[in-house]
Amino acid sequence: MFKKSKKLVVVSCLSIILLARISTSQAEAPTAGSSSDPVITKSYFDQNTLSEAKVKEIVASAIAANSGSGQNGSGSNGGTGVTPAANMKVVQLKNGQTLYAGAGAEFIVRTGKVLAVSKDGNGIPDVTGGKDLPAGTEVALNHLLIFPTEGRGIQVSPKNDADVYVMVRGGYLVLNADGSTAE
């Protein structure tokens, strides 16, 4: 008799555990169409999402709107002589040349040796190095320089023995050693 009651207790416990699991799994399933499991139709999805072609069209029009003419350094920006440019451009400098930045321009020197230039005595913010470069300081390669105002730039170092390539975003002006405009 003791064996029958022991079996009955074990079977009862297993039944309770099984029922508890079944009720728990049903309670966790979200209701279709509720805020935790929203249902939408294909037509709603198609009307409220962008196709790949539409995304490409939007990007192309935005690029076209931001790019302009006169990005070769010879144009002008309100009579300042500094060329406006929205996109990154690679500029090659020759010995004796100075690359002046427009307000808000960014430079990254990729190759060669260049020196910081400043007409007003203030330095150039080297964002990568976390310091201000005073005039005459050699600029480290691959460092981002930001120019808050015009009148600052970089010039090819007299010690330079390699091609100088600079990535430029924003307005700039390239001057030769004699003060004439290059490019």
PDB file of C-alpha atoms in Angstrom:
ATOM      1  CA  MET A   1       0.000   0.000   0.000  1.00  0.00           C
ATOM      2  CA  PHE A   2       2.870   2.324   0.734  1.00  0.00           C
ATOM      3  CA  LYS A   3       4.236   1.672  -2.796  1.00  0.00           C
ATOM      4  CA  LYS A   4       0.933   2.678  -4.424  1.00  0.00           C
ATOM      5  CA  SER A   5       0.764   5.975  -2.539  1.00  0.00           C
ATOM      6  CA  LYS A   6       4.405   6.722  -3.405  1.00  0.00           C
ATOM      7  CA  LYS A   7       3.646   6.163  -7.104  1.00  0.00           C
ATOM      8  CA  LEU A   8       0.553   8.326  -6.820  1.00  0.00           C
ATOM      9  CA  VAL A   9       2.594  11.181  -5.278  1.00  0.00           C
ATOM     10  CA  VAL A  10       5.254  10.944  -8.009  1.00  0.00           C
ATOM     11  CA  VAL A  11       2.643  10.907 -10.801  1.00  0.00           C
ATOM     12  CA  SER A  12       0.808  13.836  -9.205  1.00  0.00           C
ATOM     13  CA  CYS A  13       4.030  15.892  -8.955  1.00  0.00           C
ATOM     14  CA  LEU A  14       4.926  15.185 -12.575  1.00  0.00           C
ATOM     15  CA  SER A  15       1.405  16.172 -13.670  1.00  0.00           C
ATOM     16  CA  ILE A  16       1.644  19.490 -11.803  1.00  0.00           C
ATOM     17  CA  ILE A  17       5.056  20.262 -13.327  1.00  0.00           C
ATOM     18  CA  LEU A  18       3.818  19.432 -16.820  1.00  0.00           C
ATOM     19  CA  LEU A  19       0.715  21.614 -16.440  1.00  0.00           C
ATOM     20  CA  ALA A  20       2.807  24.487 -15.086  1.00  0.00           C
ATOM     21  CA  ARG A  21       5.102  24.367 -18.138  1.00  0.00           C
ATOM     22  CA  ILE A  22       2.214  24.262 -20.583  1.00  0.00           C
ATOM     23  CA  SER A  23       0.478  27.248 -18.980  1.00  0.00           C
ATOM     24  CA  THR A  24       3.762  29.228 -18.796  1.00  0.00           C
ATOM     25  CA  SER A  25       4.589  28.712 -22.469  1.00  0.00           C
ATOM     26  CA  GLN A  26       1.107  29.819 -23.503  1.00  0.00           C
ATOM     27  CA  ALA A  27       1.315  32.935 -21.338  1.00  0.00           C
ATOM     28  CA  GLU A  28       4.641  34.018 -22.912  1.00  0.00           C
ATOM     29  CA  ALA A  29       3.388  33.955 -26.513  1.00  0.00           C
ATOM     30  CA  PRO A  30       2.325  37.472 -27.578  1.00  0.00           C
ATOM     31  CA  THR A  31      -1.057  38.065 -29.109  1.00  0.00           C
ATOM     32  CA  ALA A  32      -0.928  38.720 -32.860  1.00  0.00           C
ATOM     33  CA  GLY A  33      -1.754  42.346 -33.650  1.00  0.00           C
ATOM     34  CA  SER A  34      -0.962  43.614 -30.134  1.00  0.00           C
ATOM     35  CA  SER A  35       1.681  46.268 -29.412  1.00  0.00           C
ATOM     36  CA  SER A  36       4.163  43.522 -28.514  1.00  0.00           C
ATOM     37  CA  ASP A  37       3.520  41.704 -31.835  1.00  0.00           C
ATOM     38  CA  PRO A  38       2.257  44.217 -34.418  1.00  0.00           C
ATOM     39  CA  VAL A  39       0.985  42.921 -37.734  1.00  0.00           C
ATOM     40  CA  ILE A  40       1.181  45.002 -40.911  1.00  0.00           C
ATOM     41  CA  THR A  41       0.100  44.340 -44.447  1.00  0.00           C
ATOM     42  CA  LYS A  42       2.422  44.175 -47.450  1.00  0.00           C
ATOM     43  CA  SER A  43       0.793  47.256 -48.999  1.00  0.00           C
ATOM     44  CA  TYR A  44       1.418  49.269 -45.791  1.00  0.00           C
ATOM     45  CA  PHE A  45       5.055  48.123 -45.791  1.00  0.00           C
ATOM     46  CA  ASP A  46       5.510  49.021 -49.469  1.00  0.00           C
ATOM     47  CA  GLN A  47       3.969  52.482 -48.993  1.00  0.00           C
ATOM     48  CA  ASN A  48       6.014  53.338 -45.903  1.00  0.00           C
ATOM     49  CA  THR A  49       9.480  52.073 -46.785  1.00  0.00           C
ATOM     50  CA  LEU A  50      12.009  53.177 -49.394  1.00  0.00           C
ATOM     51  CA  SER A  51      13.077  50.925 -52.215  1.00  0.00           C
ATOM     52  CA  GLU A  52      16.759  50.536 -53.071  1.00  0.00           C
ATOM     53  CA  ALA A  53      16.233  52.588 -56.236  1.00  0.00           C
ATOM     54  CA  LYS A  54      14.589  55.420 -54.256  1.00  0.00           C
ATOM     55  CA  VAL A  55      17.450  55.449 -51.716  1.00  0.00           C
ATOM     56  CA  LYS A  56      20.016  55.652 -54.538  1.00  0.00           C
ATOM     57  CA  GLU A  57      18.036  58.504 -56.125  1.00  0.00           C
ATOM     58  CA  ILE A  58      17.946  60.462 -52.837  1.00  0.00           C
ATOM     59  CA  VAL A  59      21.694  59.966 -52.230  1.00  0.00           C
ATOM     60  CA  ALA A  60      22.579  60.966 -55.815  1.00  0.00           C
ATOM     61  CA  SER A  61      20.507  64.153 -55.592  1.00  0.00           C
ATOM     62  CA  ALA A  62      22.065  65.055 -52.218  1.00  0.00           C
ATOM     63  CA  ILE A  63      25.576  64.569 -53.616  1.00  0.00           C
ATOM     64  CA  ALA A  64      24.715  66.637 -56.690  1.00  0.00           C
ATOM     65  CA  ALA A  65      23.321  69.412 -54.501  1.00  0.00           C
ATOM     66  CA  ASN A  66      26.458  69.521 -52.327  1.00  0.00           C
ATOM     67  CA  SER A  67      29.049  69.378 -55.077  1.00  0.00           C
ATOM     68  CA  GLY A  68      29.828  72.523 -56.950  1.00  0.00           C
ATOM     69  CA  SER A  69      32.199  73.873 -59.522  1.00  0.00           C
ATOM     70  CA  GLY A  70      35.475  75.587 -58.811  1.00  0.00           C
ATOM     71  CA  GLN A  71      37.011  72.942 -56.559  1.00  0.00           C
ATOM     72  CA  ASN A  72      40.467  73.171 -58.068  1.00  0.00           C
ATOM     73  CA  GLY A  73      41.787  75.977 -55.903  1.00  0.00           C
ATOM     74  CA  SER A  74      41.415  78.741 -58.495  1.00  0.00           C
ATOM     75  CA  GLY A  75      37.866  79.882 -57.707  1.00  0.00           C
ATOM     76  CA  SER A  76      36.804  82.328 -55.076  1.00  0.00           C
ATOM     77  CA  ASN A  77      34.549  82.452 -52.074  1.00  0.00           C
ATOM     78  CA  GLY A  78      33.100  85.915 -51.543  1.00  0.00           C
ATOM     79  CA  GLY A  79      36.261  87.591 -52.781  1.00  0.00           C
ATOM     80  CA  THR A  80      38.520  85.834 -50.271  1.00  0.00           C
ATOM     81  CA  GLY A  81      40.295  83.769 -52.945  1.00  0.00           C
ATOM     82  CA  VAL A  82      39.589  80.557 -51.065  1.00  0.00           C
ATOM     83  CA  THR A  83      37.835  77.778 -52.970  1.00  0.00           C
ATOM     84  CA  PRO A  84      34.739  76.203 -51.407  1.00  0.00           C
ATOM     85  CA  ALA A  85      34.619  72.396 -51.541  1.00  0.00           C
ATOM     86  CA  ALA A  86      32.247  70.055 -49.715  1.00  0.00           C
ATOM     87  CA  ASN A  87      34.039  66.792 -50.408  1.00  0.00           C
ATOM     88  CA  MET A  88      37.474  65.433 -49.543  1.00  0.00           C
ATOM     89  CA  LYS A  89      39.999  66.202 -52.289  1.00  0.00           C
ATOM     90  CA  VAL A  90      43.624  65.138 -52.699  1.00  0.00           C
ATOM     91  CA  VAL A  91      45.996  68.047 -53.324  1.00  0.00           C
ATOM     92  CA  GLN A  92      49.640  67.655 -54.358  1.00  0.00           C
ATOM     93  CA  LEU A  93      52.073  70.332 -53.205  1.00  0.00           C
ATOM     94  CA  LYS A  94      55.429  71.141 -54.783  1.00  0.00           C
ATOM     95  CA  ASN A  95      58.502  72.601 -53.105  1.00  0.00           C
ATOM     96  CA  GLY A  96      57.956  76.247 -52.199  1.00  0.00           C
ATOM     97  CA  GLN A  97      54.147  76.001 -52.170  1.00  0.00           C
ATOM     98  CA  THR A  98      51.846  76.853 -49.272  1.00  0.00           C
ATOM     99  CA  LEU A  99      48.355  75.449 -48.801  1.00  0.00           C
ATOM    100  CA  TYR A 100      46.102  77.954 -47.003  1.00  0.00           C
ATOM    101  CA  ALA A 101      42.847  76.766 -45.445  1.00  0.00           C
ATOM    102  CA  GLY A 102      39.465  78.419 -45.507  1.00  0.00           C
ATOM    103  CA  ALA A 103      37.545  78.780 -42.262  1.00  0.00           C
ATOM    104  CA  GLY A 104      36.408  75.342 -41.090  1.00  0.00           C
ATOM    105  CA  ALA A 105      38.634  73.410 -43.506  1.00  0.00           C
ATOM    106  CA  GLU A 106      40.265  70.110 -42.583  1.00  0.00           C
ATOM    107  CA  PHE A 107      43.641  68.773 -43.769  1.00  0.00           C
ATOM    108  CA  ILE A 108      45.289  65.383 -43.413  1.00  0.00           C
ATOM    109  CA  VAL A 109      48.910  65.248 -44.596  1.00  0.00           C
ATOM    110  CA  ARG A 110      49.426  61.832 -46.195  1.00  0.00           C
ATOM    111  CA  THR A 111      53.032  62.031 -47.463  1.00  0.00           C
ATOM    112  CA  GLY A 112      55.997  64.399 -47.300  1.00  0.00           C
ATOM    113  CA  LYS A 113      57.186  66.919 -44.745  1.00  0.00           C
ATOM    114  CA  VAL A 114      55.210  70.105 -44.135  1.00  0.00           C
ATOM    115  CA  LEU A 115      55.312  72.920 -41.591  1.00  0.00           C
ATOM    116  CA  ALA A 116      52.432  74.741 -39.894  1.00  0.00           C
ATOM    117  CA  VAL A 117      51.848  78.317 -41.113  1.00  0.00           C
ATOM    118  CA  SER A 118      49.903  81.008 -39.279  1.00  0.00           C
ATOM    119  CA  LYS A 119      49.662  84.694 -40.188  1.00  0.00           C
ATOM    120  CA  ASP A 120      48.115  85.708 -36.862  1.00  0.00           C
ATOM    121  CA  GLY A 121      50.404  83.876 -34.431  1.00  0.00           C
ATOM    122  CA  ASN A 122      47.761  81.388 -33.344  1.00  0.00           C
ATOM    123  CA  GLY A 123      48.382  77.696 -33.832  1.00  0.00           C
ATOM    124  CA  ILE A 124      46.569  75.020 -35.791  1.00  0.00           C
ATOM    125  CA  PRO A 125      44.455  72.496 -33.845  1.00  0.00           C
ATOM    126  CA  ASP A 126      45.871  68.983 -34.368  1.00  0.00           C
ATOM    127  CA  VAL A 127      42.822  66.918 -33.415  1.00  0.00           C
ATOM    128  CA  THR A 128      44.626  63.574 -33.632  1.00  0.00           C
ATOM    129  CA  GLY A 129      47.550  64.700 -31.488  1.00  0.00           C
ATOM    130  CA  GLY A 130      45.358  66.678 -29.110  1.00  0.00           C
ATOM    131  CA  LYS A 131      47.515  69.789 -29.274  1.00  0.00           C
ATOM    132  CA  ASP A 132      47.889  73.168 -30.941  1.00  0.00           C
ATOM    133  CA  LEU A 133      50.656  73.422 -33.568  1.00  0.00           C
ATOM    134  CA  PRO A 134      52.439  76.800 -33.530  1.00  0.00           C
ATOM    135  CA  ALA A 135      53.811  78.221 -36.790  1.00  0.00           C
ATOM    136  CA  GLY A 136      56.977  76.445 -37.965  1.00  0.00           C
ATOM    137  CA  THR A 137      56.117  73.115 -36.320  1.00  0.00           C
ATOM    138  CA  GLU A 138      56.413  69.996 -38.481  1.00  0.00           C
ATOM    139  CA  VAL A 139      53.018  68.374 -39.045  1.00  0.00           C
ATOM    140  CA  ALA A 140      52.786  64.638 -38.324  1.00  0.00           C
ATOM    141  CA  LEU A 141      51.518  62.382 -41.094  1.00  0.00           C
ATOM    142  CA  ASN A 142      47.898  61.173 -40.949  1.00  0.00           C
ATOM    143  CA  HIS A 143      46.877  63.711 -38.293  1.00  0.00           C
ATOM    144  CA  LEU A 144      43.613  65.620 -38.711  1.00  0.00           C
ATOM    145  CA  LEU A 145      44.116  69.385 -38.681  1.00  0.00           C
ATOM    146  CA  ILE A 146      41.134  71.731 -38.349  1.00  0.00           C
ATOM    147  CA  PHE A 147      41.378  75.398 -39.305  1.00  0.00           C
ATOM    148  CA  PRO A 148      38.917  77.605 -37.379  1.00  0.00           C
ATOM    149  CA  THR A 149      39.761  80.747 -39.386  1.00  0.00           C
ATOM    150  CA  GLU A 150      41.538  81.762 -42.587  1.00  0.00           C
ATOM    151  CA  GLY A 151      45.183  82.824 -42.580  1.00  0.00           C
ATOM    152  CA  ARG A 152      46.555  79.467 -41.479  1.00  0.00           C
ATOM    153  CA  GLY A 153      47.815  76.517 -43.441  1.00  0.00           C
ATOM    154  CA  ILE A 154      50.794  74.336 -44.219  1.00  0.00           C
ATOM    155  CA  GLN A 155      53.866  74.782 -46.400  1.00  0.00           C
ATOM    156  CA  VAL A 156      56.293  72.293 -47.849  1.00  0.00           C
ATOM    157  CA  SER A 157      59.320  71.965 -45.565  1.00  0.00           C
ATOM    158  CA  PRO A 158      62.756  72.845 -46.941  1.00  0.00           C
ATOM    159  CA  LYS A 159      63.835  69.397 -45.624  1.00  0.00           C
ATOM    160  CA  ASN A 160      61.200  67.638 -47.761  1.00  0.00           C
ATOM    161  CA  ASP A 161      62.488  64.941 -50.121  1.00  0.00           C
ATOM    162  CA  ALA A 162      59.203  63.234 -51.078  1.00  0.00           C
ATOM    163  CA  ASP A 163      55.980  64.066 -52.881  1.00  0.00           C
ATOM    164  CA  VAL A 164      53.554  65.939 -50.641  1.00  0.00           C
ATOM    165  CA  TYR A 165      49.930  64.806 -50.791  1.00  0.00           C
ATOM    166  CA  VAL A 166      47.276  66.324 -48.559  1.00  0.00           C
ATOM    167  CA  MET A 167      43.629  65.319 -48.179  1.00  0.00           C
ATOM    168  CA  VAL A 168      41.547  68.497 -47.974  1.00  0.00           C
ATOM    169  CA  ARG A 169      37.917  69.068 -47.012  1.00  0.00           C
ATOM    170  CA  GLY A 170      36.620  72.603 -47.268  1.00  0.00           C
ATOM    171  CA  GLY A 171      37.969  75.756 -48.841  1.00  0.00           C
ATOM    172  CA  TYR A 172      41.645  76.131 -49.653  1.00  0.00           C
ATOM    173  CA  LEU A 173      44.130  78.148 -51.694  1.00  0.00           C
ATOM    174  CA  VAL A 174      47.524  76.996 -53.009  1.00  0.00           C
ATOM    175  CA  LEU A 175      50.167  79.724 -53.348  1.00  0.00           C
ATOM    176  CA  ASN A 176      53.605  79.466 -54.954  1.00  0.00           C
ATOM    177  CA  ALA A 177      56.722  80.859 -53.260  1.00  0.00           C
ATOM    178  CA  ASP A 178      56.371  84.102 -55.288  1.00  0.00           C
ATOM    179  CA  GLY A 179      52.792  84.614 -54.036  1.00  0.00           C
ATOM    180  CA  SER A 180      51.063  83.619 -57.279  1.00  0.00           C
ATOM    181  CA  THR A 181      48.116  81.255 -57.199  1.00  0.00           C
ATOM    182  CA  ALA A 182      48.887  77.661 -58.151  1.00  0.00           C
ATOM    183  CA  GLU A 183      46.678  75.189 -60.036  1.00  0.00           C
TER     184      GLU A 183
END
